[in-house]
PDB file of C-alpha atoms in Angstrom:
ATOM      1  CA  LEU A 274       4.707  16.672   3.662  1.00 86.00           C
ATOM      2  CA  HIS A 275       6.201  16.646   0.181  1.00 91.00           C
ATOM      3  CA  VAL A 276       9.437  14.858   1.098  1.00 93.00           C
ATOM      4  CA  PRO A 277      11.641  15.859  -1.883  1.00 92.00           C
ATOM      5  CA  THR A 278      11.173  19.570  -1.121  1.00 93.00           C
ATOM      6  CA  ASN A 279      10.508  19.185   2.635  1.00 93.00           C
ATOM      7  CA  THR A 280       7.447  21.384   2.106  1.00 93.00           C
ATOM      8  CA  GLN A 281       4.422  21.077   4.372  1.00 96.00           C
ATOM      9  CA  MET A 282       1.273  21.022   2.209  1.00 96.00           C
ATOM     10  CA  ASP A 283      -2.237  19.610   2.041  1.00 96.00           C
ATOM     11  CA  ILE A 284      -2.520  15.915   1.187  1.00 93.00           C
ATOM     12  CA  PHE A 285      -4.152  16.654  -2.166  1.00 94.00           C
ATOM     13  CA  ASP A 286      -1.425  19.138  -3.148  1.00 96.00           C
ATOM     14  CA  ALA A 287       1.355  16.746  -2.100  1.00 95.00           C
ATOM     15  CA  ALA A 288      -0.303  13.896  -4.022  1.00 95.00           C
ATOM     16  CA  ALA A 289      -0.600  16.133  -7.101  1.00 96.00           C
ATOM     17  CA  ALA A 290       3.101  17.024  -6.849  1.00 96.00           C
ATOM     18  CA  TYR A 291       4.047  13.346  -6.604  1.00 96.00           C
ATOM     19  CA  GLN A 292       1.793  12.496  -9.570  1.00 95.00           C
ATOM     20  CA  ALA A 293       3.328  15.333 -11.616  1.00 96.00           C
ATOM     21  CA  SER A 294       6.796  13.893 -10.965  1.00 95.00           C
ATOM     22  CA  GLY A 295       5.653  10.332 -11.759  1.00 95.00           C
ATOM     23  CA  THR A 296       6.223   9.115  -8.196  1.00 95.00           C
ATOM     24  CA  PRO A 297       3.848   6.314  -7.129  1.00 95.00           C
ATOM     25  CA  LEU A 298       2.772   6.334  -3.478  1.00 96.00           C
ATOM     26  CA  ILE A 299       2.334   3.658  -0.837  1.00 96.00           C
ATOM     27  CA  VAL A 300       0.515   3.758   2.487  1.00 96.00           C
ATOM     28  CA  LEU A 301       2.056   2.327   5.656  1.00 97.00           C
ATOM     29  CA  ALA A 302      -0.899   1.370   7.856  1.00 95.00           C
ATOM     30  CA  GLY A 303      -1.705  -0.180  11.189  1.00 94.00           C
ATOM     31  CA  ALA A 304      -4.220  -2.826  12.176  1.00 94.00           C
ATOM     32  CA  GLU A 305      -7.697  -3.163  10.634  1.00 90.00           C
ATOM     33  CA  TYR A 306      -6.854  -0.730   7.842  1.00 91.00           C
ATOM     34  CA  GLY A 307     -10.108   0.432   6.251  1.00 88.00           C
ATOM     35  CA  SER A 308     -12.376  -0.199   9.256  1.00 85.00           C
ATOM     36  CA  GLY A 309     -15.279   2.133   9.814  1.00 77.00           C
ATOM     37  CA  SER A 310     -14.981   3.914   6.507  1.00 58.00           C
ATOM     38  CA  SER A 311     -17.443   4.399   3.697  1.00 68.00           C
ATOM     39  CA  ARG A 312     -16.123   1.376   1.934  1.00 64.00           C
ATOM     40  CA  ASP A 313     -15.942   2.164  -1.750  1.00 63.00           C
ATOM     41  CA  TRP A 314     -14.628   5.708  -1.222  1.00 77.00           C
ATOM     42  CA  ALA A 315     -12.089   4.408   1.269  1.00 81.00           C
ATOM     43  CA  ALA A 316     -10.417   2.683  -1.711  1.00 87.00           C
ATOM     44  CA  LYS A 317     -11.264   5.299  -4.360  1.00 89.00           C
ATOM     45  CA  GLY A 318      -9.669   8.124  -2.359  1.00 90.00           C
ATOM     46  CA  PRO A 319      -6.198   6.536  -2.203  1.00 93.00           C
ATOM     47  CA  TYR A 320      -6.490   5.503  -5.856  1.00 94.00           C
ATOM     48  CA  LEU A 321      -7.246   9.089  -6.907  1.00 93.00           C
ATOM     49  CA  LEU A 322      -4.278  10.310  -4.824  1.00 94.00           C
ATOM     50  CA  GLY A 323      -1.902   7.996  -6.700  1.00 95.00           C
ATOM     51  CA  VAL A 324      -1.490   5.242  -4.106  1.00 96.00           C
ATOM     52  CA  LYS A 325      -0.276   2.043  -5.790  1.00 97.00           C
ATOM     53  CA  ALA A 326       0.183  -0.190  -2.712  1.00 97.00           C
ATOM     54  CA  VAL A 327      -0.747  -0.391   0.964  1.00 97.00           C
ATOM     55  CA  ILE A 328       1.360  -2.212   3.543  1.00 98.00           C
ATOM     56  CA  ALA A 329      -0.809  -2.814   6.615  1.00 97.00           C
ATOM     57  CA  VAL A 330      -0.665  -4.852   9.812  1.00 97.00           C
ATOM     58  CA  THR A 331      -4.162  -6.203   9.036  1.00 95.00           C
ATOM     59  CA  TYR A 332      -7.074  -5.251   6.765  1.00 93.00           C
ATOM     60  CA  GLU A 333     -10.791  -4.900   7.156  1.00 88.00           C
ATOM     61  CA  ARG A 334     -11.993  -7.716   4.882  1.00 84.00           C
ATOM     62  CA  ILE A 335     -14.161  -5.799   2.419  1.00 87.00           C
ATOM     63  CA  HIS A 336     -11.786  -2.842   2.241  1.00 89.00           C
ATOM     64  CA  ARG A 337      -8.936  -5.135   1.180  1.00 91.00           C
ATOM     65  CA  SER A 338     -11.138  -6.469  -1.621  1.00 89.00           C
ATOM     66  CA  ASN A 339     -12.071  -2.924  -2.670  1.00 90.00           C
ATOM     67  CA  LEU A 340      -8.379  -1.975  -2.854  1.00 93.00           C
ATOM     68  CA  VAL A 341      -7.824  -4.875  -5.250  1.00 93.00           C
ATOM     69  CA  GLY A 342     -10.758  -3.647  -7.338  1.00 91.00           C
ATOM     70  CA  MET A 343      -9.142  -0.206  -7.587  1.00 92.00           C
ATOM     71  CA  GLY A 344      -5.791  -1.680  -8.647  1.00 93.00           C
ATOM     72  CA  ILE A 345      -4.057  -0.982  -5.340  1.00 95.00           C
ATOM     73  CA  ILE A 346      -1.796  -3.815  -4.172  1.00 96.00           C
ATOM     74  CA  PRO A 347      -2.619  -4.958  -0.612  1.00 97.00           C
ATOM     75  CA  LEU A 348       0.482  -6.117   1.243  1.00 98.00           C
ATOM     76  CA  GLN A 349       0.589  -7.213   4.869  1.00 98.00           C
ATOM     77  CA  PHE A 350       3.424  -7.002   7.371  1.00 98.00           C
ATOM     78  CA  LYS A 351       4.573 -10.374   8.688  1.00 97.00           C
ATOM     79  CA  ASP A 352       3.271 -11.341  12.152  1.00 96.00           C
ATOM     80  CA  GLY A 353       4.907  -9.209  14.820  1.00 95.00           C
ATOM     81  CA  GLN A 354       6.098  -6.555  12.373  1.00 96.00           C
ATOM     82  CA  ASP A 355       4.831  -3.075  11.675  1.00 96.00           C
ATOM     83  CA  ALA A 356       6.263   0.197  10.396  1.00 96.00           C
ATOM     84  CA  ASP A 357       7.472   1.256  13.851  1.00 96.00           C
ATOM     85  CA  LYS A 358       9.252  -2.026  14.582  1.00 95.00           C
ATOM     86  CA  LEU A 359      10.978  -1.832  11.189  1.00 96.00           C
ATOM     87  CA  GLY A 360      11.990   1.785  11.835  1.00 94.00           C
ATOM     88  CA  LEU A 361       9.935   3.143   8.937  1.00 95.00           C
ATOM     89  CA  THR A 362       8.827   6.776   9.048  1.00 93.00           C
ATOM     90  CA  GLY A 363       6.989   7.084   5.732  1.00 92.00           C
ATOM     91  CA  LYS A 364       9.684   9.347   4.291  1.00 93.00           C
ATOM     92  CA  GLU A 365      11.531   6.451   2.682  1.00 95.00           C
ATOM     93  CA  GLN A 366      11.565   5.428  -0.958  1.00 95.00           C
ATOM     94  CA  PHE A 367      10.579   1.804  -1.511  1.00 97.00           C
ATOM     95  CA  ASN A 368      11.005  -0.804  -4.204  1.00 96.00           C
ATOM     96  CA  ILE A 369       8.431  -3.601  -4.220  1.00 97.00           C
ATOM     97  CA  ASP A 370       9.626  -6.736  -6.007  1.00 96.00           C
ATOM     98  CA  MET A 371       6.514  -8.006  -7.815  1.00 94.00           C
ATOM     99  CA  PRO A 372       7.413 -11.149  -9.778  1.00 93.00           C
ATOM    100  CA  ALA A 373       5.535 -11.878 -13.011  1.00 90.00           C
ATOM    101  CA  ASP A 374       4.151 -15.186 -11.688  1.00 91.00           C
ATOM    102  CA  LEU A 375       2.219 -14.076  -8.604  1.00 93.00           C
ATOM    103  CA  THR A 376       0.308 -16.467  -6.345  1.00 94.00           C
ATOM    104  CA  PRO A 377      -2.138 -15.699  -3.523  1.00 95.00           C
ATOM    105  CA  HIS A 378      -0.450 -15.040  -0.168  1.00 96.00           C
ATOM    106  CA  GLN A 379       2.998 -15.059  -1.739  1.00 96.00           C
ATOM    107  CA  ASP A 380       5.917 -13.514   0.156  1.00 97.00           C
ATOM    108  CA  ILE A 381       7.043 -10.276  -1.498  1.00 97.00           C
ATOM    109  CA  THR A 382      10.292  -8.416  -0.825  1.00 98.00           C
ATOM    110  CA  VAL A 383      10.118  -4.701  -0.106  1.00 98.00           C
ATOM    111  CA  SER A 384      13.417  -2.812  -0.207  1.00 97.00           C
ATOM    112  CA  VAL A 385      14.047   0.574   1.338  1.00 96.00           C
ATOM    113  CA  VAL A 386      16.253   2.616  -0.998  1.00 94.00           C
ATOM    114  CA  GLY A 387      19.561   2.959   0.830  1.00 90.00           C
ATOM    115  CA  GLY A 388      18.308   0.754   3.660  1.00 89.00           C
ATOM    116  CA  PRO A 389      17.165  -2.722   4.603  1.00 90.00           C
ATOM    117  CA  SER A 390      14.749  -5.086   2.922  1.00 96.00           C
ATOM    118  CA  PHE A 391      11.842  -6.859   4.565  1.00 97.00           C
ATOM    119  CA  SER A 392       9.289  -9.473   3.589  1.00 98.00           C
ATOM    120  CA  VAL A 393       5.530  -8.904   3.410  1.00 98.00           C
ATOM    121  CA  VAL A 394       2.593 -11.084   2.401  1.00 98.00           C
ATOM    122  CA  LEU A 395       0.760 -10.388  -0.842  1.00 97.00           C
ATOM    123  CA  ARG A 396      -2.911 -10.146   0.154  1.00 97.00           C
ATOM    124  CA  PHE A 397      -4.379 -11.197  -3.139  1.00 95.00           C
ATOM    125  CA  ASP A 398      -6.371 -13.974  -1.512  1.00 94.00           C
ATOM    126  CA  THR A 399      -7.714 -15.801  -4.590  1.00 92.00           C
ATOM    127  CA  ALA A 400      -6.710 -16.578  -8.158  1.00 91.00           C
ATOM    128  CA  VAL A 401      -9.670 -14.447  -9.294  1.00 91.00           C
ATOM    129  CA  GLU A 402      -8.196 -11.399  -7.532  1.00 91.00           C
ATOM    130  CA  LEU A 403      -4.878 -12.011  -9.256  1.00 89.00           C
ATOM    131  CA  ALA A 404      -6.620 -12.246 -12.625  1.00 86.00           C
ATOM    132  CA  TYR A 405      -8.521  -9.032 -11.884  1.00 81.00           C
ATOM    133  CA  TYR A 406      -5.338  -7.218 -10.975  1.00 78.00           C
TER     134      TYR A 406
END
């Protein structure tokens, strides 16, 4: 779904429309995001579609690292939270407050435009990952 026009379209076409308008994308994901996938393409695909961040309940270990390598920010819901419990549908617009002085596992504030804010954990797990990003 291309939300601004409420037009049902293929994922690639919607991603192209968002890229043309300069709109970065995020993924709201469940537990073990990235499990069972062909690992490098599981991160390359979202990158090519314009995904800039993923907010997941948990990550498959290597997939999280591959996201970092592709420049996608891995964020994790706090324990006991997920998109459903926060009332998120995926149609929202988000602002992610990324301070200049990041540290591994830092709390990050995500704000829903016109709605509430919530805290997530930055899943850059090492100083090397931060430097790479």
